[in-house]
């Protein structure tokens, strides 16, 4: 495990230490190290410390200049707490009868249950109403003992998961290990862009591999994506094509994945990063026949009938609002597949039309699947979408497919140029310097969805501490990228979503959103992975990344 001292040694190398600049965002000196107990600092300096744990915790910051206008800041804060232990969680209860029923099952199995309150309220209201309790068994000094207890509990017919109470979201001393990348477009002369794993939508690639492949100075993992293979029906897990982006994506000005409508995204309008913004977005996709008849295109570069994170359009079921880590469906799809998907279109029943680069129909077929033209589009229809294609697609006829990214609140179209990148994310963390967390609107509500245990999901994903990746923009236009290690007691506790918003605000961001986290969290600087991945297998292959590239050779 890499300690804070080891991290400083890696970062500083043979450079000379110097004074840290007056603010975090101005820290551009190479190899600068500063260690300080927050309580001993002036009001100005103390304002720079992270709002994690007691104010008296020691915080160490190491900064280095990666390139002109690009700064990497490593932060180590806090210490392990003797009050934090390993335990076995049996379930999450949101009512007294539910908690009592869980406790009765625990007693019947021969164990003594306890209730630990969740770290936040029920976002559905009324105001101040607690989400509930976690019903647990035991307090163990190490994970091995908790694992043995969980195996015994499982043998007696009870569900259970091993958790560390330092990750619950309640008060703790940490520790925390974070990395921050700051890009100043006023100085930066390189290029900033989103990059697809392996250069296409299907498949995944580690952030480290994407950084190597593109020659990046630095990189962070991007938005949400699918892990696993296709599934024919929707349900309470992320289903679809492995690597498929679960939200909006624009690569080099080309829209390659539709939005989870109304969710936030990071908009990078140009290569320097100037004008980068965080906005709630939607997508509008249509196809128009030669006779003027138009139809909504419900999906882009994905398997028909599987709308990951929901938020779809048309006949989306069971609803069209966002629902994180849940797959909605649609029996009446019309999905466009472009070369960004690769050479082979998704297979399945329905009707398919192939268009050349000018939108002319070159092929019609019953059933979906087959090759995608290098320059052209495949339209795949199911249900009513298939009937529309059969009625309007004729060999040699023209079908015009159009797509746009829109500001979901203003309804205005966002201009896309060959240098525009858009990365999906959520929830929205900050707007105008204020915390604006809205778990219901962004799809993390604890309500039941077709029997799914969303209360446990909300508690585990939103209120408890996890590895996190976030992006934000300062008032003067600098881009702040954050990764926080987590799920490693003794090294880093991770961040809850409220803590992530508070940290981004402390780092100077006024607008910010959460990106994909957990095992996907990764930052690469100078070809080296920063921090420690939470997955036992190491760095997790992701669907996309945001890469910081050097200036193009002339």
Coordinates of C-alpha atoms in Angstrom, one line a residue:
X1 CA 0.0 0.0 0.0
X2 CA 1.4 3.4 -1.0
X3 CA 1.7 5.7 2.1
X4 CA 1.5 9.4 2.1
X5 CA 5.3 9.6 2.4
X6 CA 5.8 7.3 -0.5
X7 CA 3.4 9.3 -2.6
X8 CA 5.3 12.5 -1.8
X9 CA 8.6 10.7 -2.8
X10 CA 7.1 9.7 -6.2
X11 CA 5.8 13.1 -6.9
X12 CA 8.7 15.2 -5.9
X13 CA 11.5 13.1 -7.5
X14 CA 14.6 15.2 -7.6
X15 CA 12.9 18.6 -7.8
X16 CA 13.5 21.4 -5.3
X17 CA 10.8 22.2 -2.8
X18 CA 9.4 25.8 -2.7
X19 CA 6.7 27.7 -1.0
X20 CA 3.1 26.8 -1.8
X21 CA 1.2 29.5 -3.6
X22 CA -1.4 31.6 -1.9
X23 CA -4.3 29.5 -3.1
X24 CA -4.8 25.8 -4.2
X25 CA -5.5 26.7 -7.7
X26 CA -2.4 28.8 -8.0
X27 CA -0.1 26.0 -6.9
X28 CA 1.9 25.4 -10.1
X29 CA 5.4 24.9 -8.6
X30 CA 7.0 21.6 -9.5
X31 CA 7.4 19.2 -6.6
X32 CA 6.1 21.4 -3.8
X33 CA 5.3 19.8 -0.5
X34 CA 3.4 21.3 2.4
X35 CA 2.3 19.6 5.6
X36 CA 0.1 21.5 8.1
X37 CA -2.2 20.9 11.0
X38 CA -5.3 23.0 9.9
X39 CA -5.9 24.4 13.4
X40 CA -2.6 26.3 13.3
X41 CA -3.2 28.1 10.1
X42 CA -4.5 31.6 9.5
X43 CA -8.1 32.0 8.4
X44 CA -7.0 32.3 4.8
X45 CA -4.9 29.2 4.8
X46 CA -7.4 27.2 6.9
X47 CA -10.0 27.9 4.2
X48 CA -7.9 25.9 1.8
X49 CA -8.0 22.7 3.9
X50 CA -10.6 20.1 2.9
X51 CA -13.9 20.0 4.9
X52 CA -13.3 16.4 5.9
X53 CA -13.3 15.3 9.5
X54 CA -12.2 17.6 12.4
X55 CA -10.5 20.9 11.5
X56 CA -7.5 19.8 13.5
X57 CA -6.5 17.0 11.2
X58 CA -3.2 17.2 9.5
X59 CA -3.3 17.6 5.7
X60 CA -0.4 17.2 3.4
X61 CA -0.4 18.6 -0.2
X62 CA 2.1 17.9 -2.9
X63 CA 2.0 19.9 -6.1
X64 CA 3.8 19.6 -9.4
X65 CA 3.5 21.3 -12.7
X66 CA 2.7 18.7 -15.4
X67 CA 2.8 21.2 -18.2
X68 CA 2.3 25.0 -18.5
X69 CA -1.3 25.5 -17.3
X70 CA -1.6 21.9 -15.9
X71 CA -1.1 21.2 -12.2
X72 CA -1.3 18.0 -10.3
X73 CA -2.1 18.2 -6.5
X74 CA -1.9 15.1 -4.3
X75 CA -3.7 15.5 -0.9
X76 CA -3.4 13.2 2.2
X77 CA -5.6 14.1 5.1
X78 CA -6.5 12.6 8.5
X79 CA -5.8 9.3 10.2
X80 CA -7.5 6.0 10.9
X81 CA -10.0 6.1 13.8
X82 CA -10.1 3.5 16.6
X83 CA -13.9 4.0 16.6
X84 CA -14.2 2.5 13.1
X85 CA -14.6 -1.2 12.8
X86 CA -15.6 -4.0 10.4
X87 CA -19.1 -5.4 10.6
X88 CA -21.6 -7.5 8.8
X89 CA -24.6 -5.7 7.4
X90 CA -27.8 -7.8 7.1
X91 CA -30.0 -5.2 5.4
X92 CA -31.2 -1.6 5.3
X93 CA -34.6 -0.8 6.8
X94 CA -36.6 2.4 6.2
X95 CA -39.4 1.7 8.7
X96 CA -39.7 0.4 12.3
X97 CA -41.6 -2.7 11.2
X98 CA -39.0 -3.5 8.5
X99 CA -36.2 -3.0 11.0
X100 CA -37.9 -5.2 13.6
X101 CA -38.5 -8.0 11.0
X102 CA -34.8 -8.0 10.1
X103 CA -33.7 -8.1 13.7
X104 CA -36.1 -11.0 14.4
X105 CA -34.4 -13.0 11.6
X106 CA -31.0 -12.2 13.1
X107 CA -32.1 -13.4 16.5
X108 CA -33.6 -16.5 15.1
X109 CA -30.3 -17.3 13.5
X110 CA -28.6 -17.0 16.9
X111 CA -27.0 -13.6 16.6
X112 CA -27.5 -10.3 18.5
X113 CA -28.5 -7.5 16.0
X114 CA -27.9 -3.8 16.3
X115 CA -29.2 -0.8 14.4
X116 CA -26.8 1.9 13.0
X117 CA -28.6 5.0 11.6
X118 CA -27.9 5.9 8.0
X119 CA -25.9 9.1 7.4
X120 CA -28.6 11.1 5.7
X121 CA -32.3 11.8 5.4
X122 CA -34.8 10.3 3.0
X123 CA -34.6 12.6 -0.1
X124 CA -38.3 12.0 -0.8
X125 CA -39.2 14.0 2.3
X126 CA -40.7 15.2 4.5
X127 CA -37.8 17.4 5.4
X128 CA -35.6 15.9 8.1
X129 CA -37.1 12.4 7.9
X130 CA -34.3 9.8 8.3
X131 CA -33.8 7.3 5.6
X132 CA -33.6 4.5 8.2
X133 CA -31.1 2.1 9.7
X134 CA -28.6 -0.6 8.8
X135 CA -29.2 -3.8 10.8
X136 CA -25.9 -5.4 11.6
X137 CA -24.0 -8.1 13.5
X138 CA -20.7 -7.8 15.2
X139 CA -17.7 -5.5 15.5
X140 CA -14.5 -6.8 14.2
X141 CA -11.0 -5.4 14.3
X142 CA -10.0 -6.8 10.8
X143 CA -11.7 -7.8 7.6
X144 CA -10.7 -11.4 7.8
X145 CA -12.7 -11.8 11.1
X146 CA -15.7 -10.1 9.5
X147 CA -15.5 -12.4 6.4
X148 CA -15.5 -15.5 8.6
X149 CA -18.6 -14.2 10.5
X150 CA -20.4 -13.4 7.2
X151 CA -19.7 -17.0 6.0
X152 CA -21.2 -18.4 9.2
X153 CA -24.2 -16.0 8.9
X154 CA -24.8 -17.0 5.3
X155 CA -24.7 -20.7 6.3
X156 CA -27.6 -20.0 8.6
X157 CA -29.7 -18.5 5.7
X158 CA -29.2 -14.8 6.3
X159 CA -28.0 -12.3 3.7
X160 CA -25.0 -10.2 4.6
X161 CA -22.2 -8.0 3.4
X162 CA -19.0 -7.0 5.1
X163 CA -18.6 -3.3 5.5
X164 CA -16.3 -0.8 7.3
X165 CA -18.1 1.7 9.5
X166 CA -15.6 4.4 8.5
X167 CA -17.3 4.4 5.2
X168 CA -20.8 4.9 6.6
X169 CA -20.8 8.6 6.0
X170 CA -20.8 9.6 9.7
X171 CA -18.1 11.5 11.4
X172 CA -14.6 10.0 11.1
X173 CA -11.0 11.1 11.0
X174 CA -10.4 9.3 7.7
X175 CA -7.8 9.0 6.4
X176 CA -8.4 10.4 2.9
X177 CA -6.2 10.2 -0.2
X178 CA -7.1 12.5 -3.1
X179 CA -5.7 13.7 -6.4
X180 CA -6.6 16.9 -8.2
X181 CA -5.7 17.9 -11.7
X182 CA -6.2 21.6 -12.6
X183 CA -6.2 22.8 -16.2
X184 CA -6.0 26.6 -16.8
X185 CA -7.1 27.3 -20.4
X186 CA -5.5 30.8 -20.2
X187 CA -2.1 29.1 -20.1
X188 CA -2.5 25.6 -21.4
X189 CA -1.4 25.1 -25.0
X190 CA -2.2 21.4 -25.4
X191 CA -5.5 19.7 -26.2
X192 CA -8.3 18.4 -23.9
X193 CA -10.7 15.8 -25.2
X194 CA -12.9 12.8 -24.4
X195 CA -11.6 9.5 -25.6
X196 CA -13.5 6.3 -26.2
X197 CA -12.1 3.0 -24.9
X198 CA -10.4 1.3 -27.9
X199 CA -11.7 4.2 -30.0
X200 CA -15.2 2.7 -30.4
X201 CA -18.3 2.3 -28.2
X202 CA -18.2 -1.4 -27.4
X203 CA -15.4 -2.7 -25.2
X204 CA -13.5 -1.2 -22.3
X205 CA -10.0 0.0 -21.6
X206 CA -8.2 1.2 -18.5
X207 CA -7.6 4.9 -18.1
X208 CA -3.9 4.1 -18.0
X209 CA -4.1 2.3 -21.4
X210 CA -6.1 5.2 -22.9
X211 CA -3.4 7.6 -21.6
X212 CA -0.6 5.6 -23.1
X213 CA -2.4 5.1 -26.4
X214 CA -3.1 8.8 -26.9
X215 CA 0.3 10.0 -25.4
X216 CA -1.6 12.0 -22.8
X217 CA 0.1 14.1 -20.2
X218 CA -2.7 13.2 -17.8
X219 CA -6.1 11.5 -17.8
X220 CA -9.1 10.7 -15.6
X221 CA -11.9 8.2 -16.1
X222 CA -15.0 9.5 -17.6
X223 CA -18.7 8.8 -17.4
X224 CA -21.0 5.8 -16.7
X225 CA -20.9 2.7 -18.9
X226 CA -22.1 -0.9 -19.1
X227 CA -20.1 -3.8 -17.6
X228 CA -21.1 -7.2 -19.0
X229 CA -22.9 -8.5 -22.0
X230 CA -26.2 -7.9 -23.6
X231 CA -29.5 -8.9 -22.1
X232 CA -32.9 -9.2 -23.8
X233 CA -35.1 -7.7 -21.1
X234 CA -34.7 -4.7 -18.8
X235 CA -34.1 -5.1 -15.1
X236 CA -32.4 -4.0 -11.9
X237 CA -28.8 -4.1 -13.2
X238 CA -26.8 -2.4 -15.9
X239 CA -27.6 -4.5 -19.1
X240 CA -26.5 -3.9 -22.6
X241 CA -23.4 -3.9 -24.7
X242 CA -20.2 -4.1 -22.7
X243 CA -18.6 -0.6 -22.7
X244 CA -21.7 1.1 -23.9
X245 CA -21.8 4.6 -22.5
X246 CA -24.8 5.0 -20.1
X247 CA -25.4 8.7 -21.0
X248 CA -24.5 11.4 -23.4
X249 CA -21.1 11.3 -25.2
X250 CA -19.7 13.5 -27.8
X251 CA -16.3 12.6 -29.3
X252 CA -14.6 15.1 -31.7
X253 CA -17.9 16.9 -32.2
X254 CA -19.8 13.7 -33.1
X255 CA -22.7 12.6 -30.9
X256 CA -22.1 8.9 -30.2
X257 CA -24.5 8.2 -27.3
X258 CA -27.8 9.7 -26.3
X259 CA -28.4 11.4 -23.0
X260 CA -30.1 10.3 -19.9
X261 CA -32.3 13.3 -20.4
X262 CA -32.0 16.0 -17.8
X263 CA -28.9 14.7 -16.2
X264 CA -25.7 16.8 -16.1
X265 CA -22.7 16.5 -18.4
X266 CA -19.3 18.1 -18.7
X267 CA -19.2 20.2 -21.9
X268 CA -15.7 20.9 -23.3
X269 CA -16.3 23.1 -26.4
X270 CA -12.7 23.4 -27.5
X271 CA -9.3 21.8 -27.3
X272 CA -7.9 24.2 -24.8
X273 CA -10.7 23.7 -22.4
X274 CA -11.8 27.4 -22.6
X275 CA -15.5 27.7 -22.0
X276 CA -15.8 24.3 -20.3
X277 CA -19.2 24.1 -18.5
X278 CA -21.4 21.8 -16.5
X279 CA -25.0 21.7 -17.8
X280 CA -28.1 19.5 -17.6
X281 CA -28.5 18.2 -21.1
X282 CA -30.8 16.2 -23.4
X283 CA -30.5 14.9 -26.9
X284 CA -32.8 15.2 -29.9
X285 CA -32.6 12.5 -32.6
X286 CA -34.8 12.3 -35.6
X287 CA -35.1 10.6 -39.0
X288 CA -37.0 12.2 -41.8
X289 CA -38.2 10.4 -45.0
X290 CA -38.2 11.9 -48.5
X291 CA -41.9 12.6 -48.2
X292 CA -41.3 14.8 -45.1
X293 CA -42.6 12.2 -42.5
X294 CA -40.3 12.2 -39.5
X295 CA -39.9 9.9 -36.5
X296 CA -38.1 10.2 -33.2
X297 CA -34.9 8.1 -33.0
X298 CA -34.9 6.7 -29.5
X299 CA -31.3 5.5 -29.2
X300 CA -27.8 5.8 -30.6
X301 CA -25.1 3.1 -30.7
X302 CA -26.7 0.6 -28.3
X303 CA -28.8 -2.5 -28.1
X304 CA -32.4 -1.9 -28.8
X305 CA -34.8 -2.2 -25.8
X306 CA -32.1 -1.6 -23.2
X307 CA -32.0 2.0 -21.8
X308 CA -29.2 2.0 -19.2
X309 CA -29.9 4.5 -16.3
X310 CA -33.3 5.1 -18.0
X311 CA -34.2 8.7 -18.8
X312 CA -35.2 7.6 -22.3
X313 CA -37.8 9.0 -24.8
X314 CA -40.7 7.6 -26.7
X315 CA -42.4 4.5 -25.2
X316 CA -39.9 4.0 -22.4
X317 CA -41.0 1.6 -19.7
X318 CA -41.5 1.5 -16.8
X319 CA -40.8 5.2 -16.9
X320 CA -38.8 7.9 -18.7
X321 CA -37.1 9.5 -15.7
X322 CA -33.5 8.8 -14.8
X323 CA -32.8 5.8 -12.5
X324 CA -29.2 5.1 -11.8
X325 CA -27.9 1.5 -12.3
X326 CA -31.3 0.4 -13.6
X327 CA -32.1 -0.6 -17.1
X328 CA -35.4 0.5 -18.6
X329 CA -36.9 -0.8 -21.8
X330 CA -38.8 0.2 -24.9
X331 CA -40.6 -2.2 -27.2
X332 CA -40.9 0.4 -30.0
X333 CA -37.4 1.5 -30.7
X334 CA -35.6 3.1 -33.6
X335 CA -31.9 3.0 -32.9
X336 CA -29.2 4.6 -35.1
X337 CA -25.9 2.7 -35.3
X338 CA -22.9 4.7 -36.6
X339 CA -19.2 3.7 -37.3
X340 CA -18.5 4.8 -33.7
X341 CA -20.0 1.5 -32.7
X342 CA -17.5 -0.5 -34.7
X343 CA -17.9 -2.7 -37.7
X344 CA -20.8 -4.9 -36.5
X345 CA -24.3 -3.8 -35.5
X346 CA -26.2 -5.4 -32.5
X347 CA -28.2 -8.5 -33.4
X348 CA -31.8 -9.3 -32.6
X349 CA -35.3 -9.4 -34.1
X350 CA -36.8 -6.4 -35.9
X351 CA -36.1 -4.6 -39.2
X352 CA -32.9 -2.9 -40.4
X353 CA -32.0 -0.3 -42.9
X354 CA -28.5 0.5 -44.1
X355 CA -27.7 4.1 -45.3
X356 CA -24.7 5.4 -47.1
X357 CA -22.8 8.6 -46.3
X358 CA -25.5 10.6 -48.2
X359 CA -28.4 8.9 -46.4
X360 CA -29.5 6.8 -49.3
X361 CA -30.9 3.3 -48.5
X362 CA -28.5 0.7 -49.7
X363 CA -29.9 -2.4 -48.0
X364 CA -33.1 -3.6 -46.2
X365 CA -33.3 -6.7 -44.1
X366 CA -35.6 -8.5 -41.6
X367 CA -33.8 -8.9 -38.3
X368 CA -31.0 -6.8 -36.9
X369 CA -27.3 -7.3 -37.2
X370 CA -24.5 -7.4 -39.7
X371 CA -22.0 -4.9 -40.9
X372 CA -21.9 -1.2 -40.3
X373 CA -20.6 0.8 -43.3
X374 CA -17.4 2.8 -42.7
X375 CA -19.2 5.9 -43.9
X376 CA -22.9 5.6 -43.2
X377 CA -25.6 4.6 -40.7
X378 CA -27.6 1.5 -39.8
X379 CA -31.2 2.1 -38.5
X380 CA -32.6 -0.7 -36.4
X381 CA -36.3 -0.8 -35.6
X382 CA -38.4 -2.9 -33.2
X383 CA -42.2 -2.8 -32.8
X384 CA -43.5 0.5 -34.1
X385 CA -40.0 1.6 -35.1
X386 CA -39.7 -1.4 -37.4
X387 CA -43.1 -0.7 -38.9
X388 CA -42.1 2.9 -39.7
X389 CA -38.9 1.7 -41.4
X390 CA -40.8 -0.8 -43.5
X391 CA -43.2 1.9 -44.6
X392 CA -40.7 4.6 -45.4
X393 CA -37.4 2.9 -46.4
X394 CA -37.1 2.1 -50.1
X395 CA -33.9 1.2 -52.0
X396 CA -32.3 4.4 -53.3
X397 CA -34.6 6.6 -51.2
X398 CA -33.1 9.1 -48.7
X399 CA -33.6 9.0 -44.9
X400 CA -32.0 12.0 -43.2
X401 CA -30.8 11.3 -39.6
X402 CA -30.2 14.3 -37.4
X403 CA -28.9 14.6 -33.8
X404 CA -28.4 17.5 -31.4
X405 CA -27.4 18.1 -27.8
X406 CA -29.6 20.6 -26.0
X407 CA -29.6 22.5 -22.8
X408 CA -32.3 20.6 -20.9
X409 CA -33.3 23.7 -18.9
X410 CA -33.2 26.3 -21.6
X411 CA -34.2 24.1 -24.5
X412 CA -31.4 25.7 -26.6
X413 CA -29.1 23.7 -28.9
X414 CA -25.5 23.4 -27.9
X415 CA -23.1 24.0 -30.8
X416 CA -20.9 21.0 -31.7
X417 CA -17.6 21.6 -33.5
X418 CA -14.9 19.0 -34.4
X419 CA -13.1 19.9 -31.1
X420 CA -16.2 19.5 -28.8
X421 CA -16.3 16.8 -26.2
X422 CA -19.1 15.9 -23.8
X423 CA -18.8 13.4 -20.9
X424 CA -21.8 12.1 -19.1
X425 CA -22.1 12.1 -15.3
X426 CA -24.3 12.8 -12.3
X427 CA -25.5 13.8 -9.9
X428 CA -25.1 17.6 -10.2
X429 CA -23.0 18.7 -7.3
X430 CA -22.6 22.5 -7.5
X431 CA -24.2 25.4 -9.4
X432 CA -23.1 29.0 -8.9
X433 CA -21.0 28.0 -5.9
X434 CA -24.0 26.4 -4.1
X435 CA -24.5 22.7 -3.3
X436 CA -27.5 21.5 -5.4
X437 CA -27.7 17.8 -4.8
X438 CA -31.0 16.4 -5.9
X439 CA -31.0 12.6 -5.8
X440 CA -34.6 12.2 -6.8
X441 CA -34.2 14.4 -10.0
X442 CA -30.9 12.7 -11.0
X443 CA -32.1 9.2 -10.5
X444 CA -30.8 8.0 -7.1
X445 CA -34.1 8.0 -5.3
X446 CA -34.5 5.2 -2.7
X447 CA -38.1 4.4 -3.9
X448 CA -38.9 0.8 -4.9
X449 CA -38.7 0.1 -8.6
X450 CA -40.2 -3.3 -9.5
X451 CA -39.0 -4.8 -6.3
X452 CA -35.5 -3.4 -6.4
X453 CA -34.0 -2.6 -3.1
X454 CA -33.3 1.1 -3.9
X455 CA -33.1 2.2 -0.3
X456 CA -30.0 -0.1 0.2
X457 CA -28.6 1.1 -3.1
X458 CA -29.1 4.8 -2.2
X459 CA -27.5 4.3 1.2
X460 CA -24.6 2.4 -0.2
X461 CA -23.9 4.5 -3.3
X462 CA -24.9 8.0 -2.2
X463 CA -24.7 8.3 1.6
X464 CA -21.8 5.9 2.3
X465 CA -18.2 6.7 1.3
X466 CA -16.8 5.3 -2.0
X467 CA -14.0 6.1 -4.5
X468 CA -15.2 9.2 -6.4
X469 CA -14.3 11.0 -9.6
X470 CA -15.7 14.6 -10.1
X471 CA -15.2 17.5 -12.5
X472 CA -15.9 21.2 -12.0
X473 CA -15.2 24.7 -13.3
X474 CA -13.9 27.6 -11.3
X475 CA -15.3 31.2 -11.5
X476 CA -12.3 32.1 -13.8
X477 CA -12.8 29.1 -16.1
X478 CA -10.2 26.6 -14.8
X479 CA -11.1 22.9 -15.0
X480 CA -10.8 21.0 -11.7
X481 CA -10.7 17.2 -11.9
X482 CA -10.8 15.2 -8.7
X483 CA -10.2 11.5 -7.8
X484 CA -10.6 10.2 -4.3
X485 CA -9.4 6.7 -3.3
X486 CA -11.9 4.7 -1.3
X487 CA -12.9 1.2 0.0
X488 CA -9.4 0.9 1.5
X489 CA -9.6 1.4 5.3
X490 CA -6.3 2.7 6.7
X491 CA -5.4 4.3 3.3
X492 CA -8.5 6.2 2.3
X493 CA -12.1 6.2 3.4
X494 CA -13.6 7.6 0.2
X495 CA -16.2 10.3 0.0
X496 CA -20.0 10.4 0.3
X497 CA -21.8 12.5 -2.4
X498 CA -22.4 15.4 0.0
X499 CA -18.7 15.3 0.9
X500 CA -17.7 15.2 -2.8
X501 CA -19.7 18.4 -3.4
X502 CA -18.0 20.0 -0.3
X503 CA -14.6 19.1 -1.5
X504 CA -15.1 20.4 -5.0
X505 CA -16.3 23.7 -3.5
X506 CA -13.3 23.9 -1.3
X507 CA -11.1 23.3 -4.4
X508 CA -12.6 26.4 -6.0
X509 CA -15.2 24.9 -8.3
X510 CA -18.5 26.9 -8.7
X511 CA -20.1 24.4 -11.0
X512 CA -19.4 20.6 -10.6
X513 CA -20.7 17.2 -11.3
X514 CA -19.9 13.7 -10.2
X515 CA -18.4 11.3 -12.8
X516 CA -18.2 7.5 -12.6
X517 CA -16.6 6.3 -9.4
X518 CA -16.1 3.2 -7.4
X519 CA -13.7 0.8 -9.1
X520 CA -13.7 3.0 -12.2
X521 CA -12.0 5.9 -10.4
X522 CA -8.6 6.5 -11.9
X523 CA -6.2 9.4 -12.5
X524 CA -3.0 9.0 -14.6
X525 CA -0.3 11.7 -14.5
X526 CA 3.0 11.5 -16.4
X527 CA 2.2 7.9 -17.4
X528 CA 1.7 6.8 -13.7
X529 CA -1.6 5.7 -12.1
X530 CA -2.1 7.9 -9.0
X531 CA -3.6 6.4 -5.9
X532 CA -4.8 2.9 -5.3
X533 CA -7.7 1.2 -7.3
X534 CA -10.4 -0.2 -5.1
X535 CA -11.0 -3.4 -7.2
X536 CA -9.0 -6.4 -6.0
X537 CA -8.0 -7.0 -9.6
X538 CA -6.5 -3.6 -10.0
X539 CA -7.5 -0.7 -12.3
X540 CA -10.9 -1.3 -13.9
X541 CA -11.3 -0.9 -17.6
X542 CA -13.7 1.9 -18.3
X543 CA -15.9 3.1 -21.2
X544 CA -14.2 6.5 -21.8
X545 CA -11.8 9.0 -20.3
X546 CA -10.9 12.7 -20.4
X547 CA -7.3 13.0 -21.7
X548 CA -5.0 16.0 -21.4
X549 CA -2.7 15.9 -24.5
X550 CA 0.4 17.8 -25.3
X551 CA 0.5 20.5 -28.0
X552 CA 0.2 19.0 -31.5
X553 CA 3.5 19.1 -33.5
X554 CA 3.4 21.4 -36.4

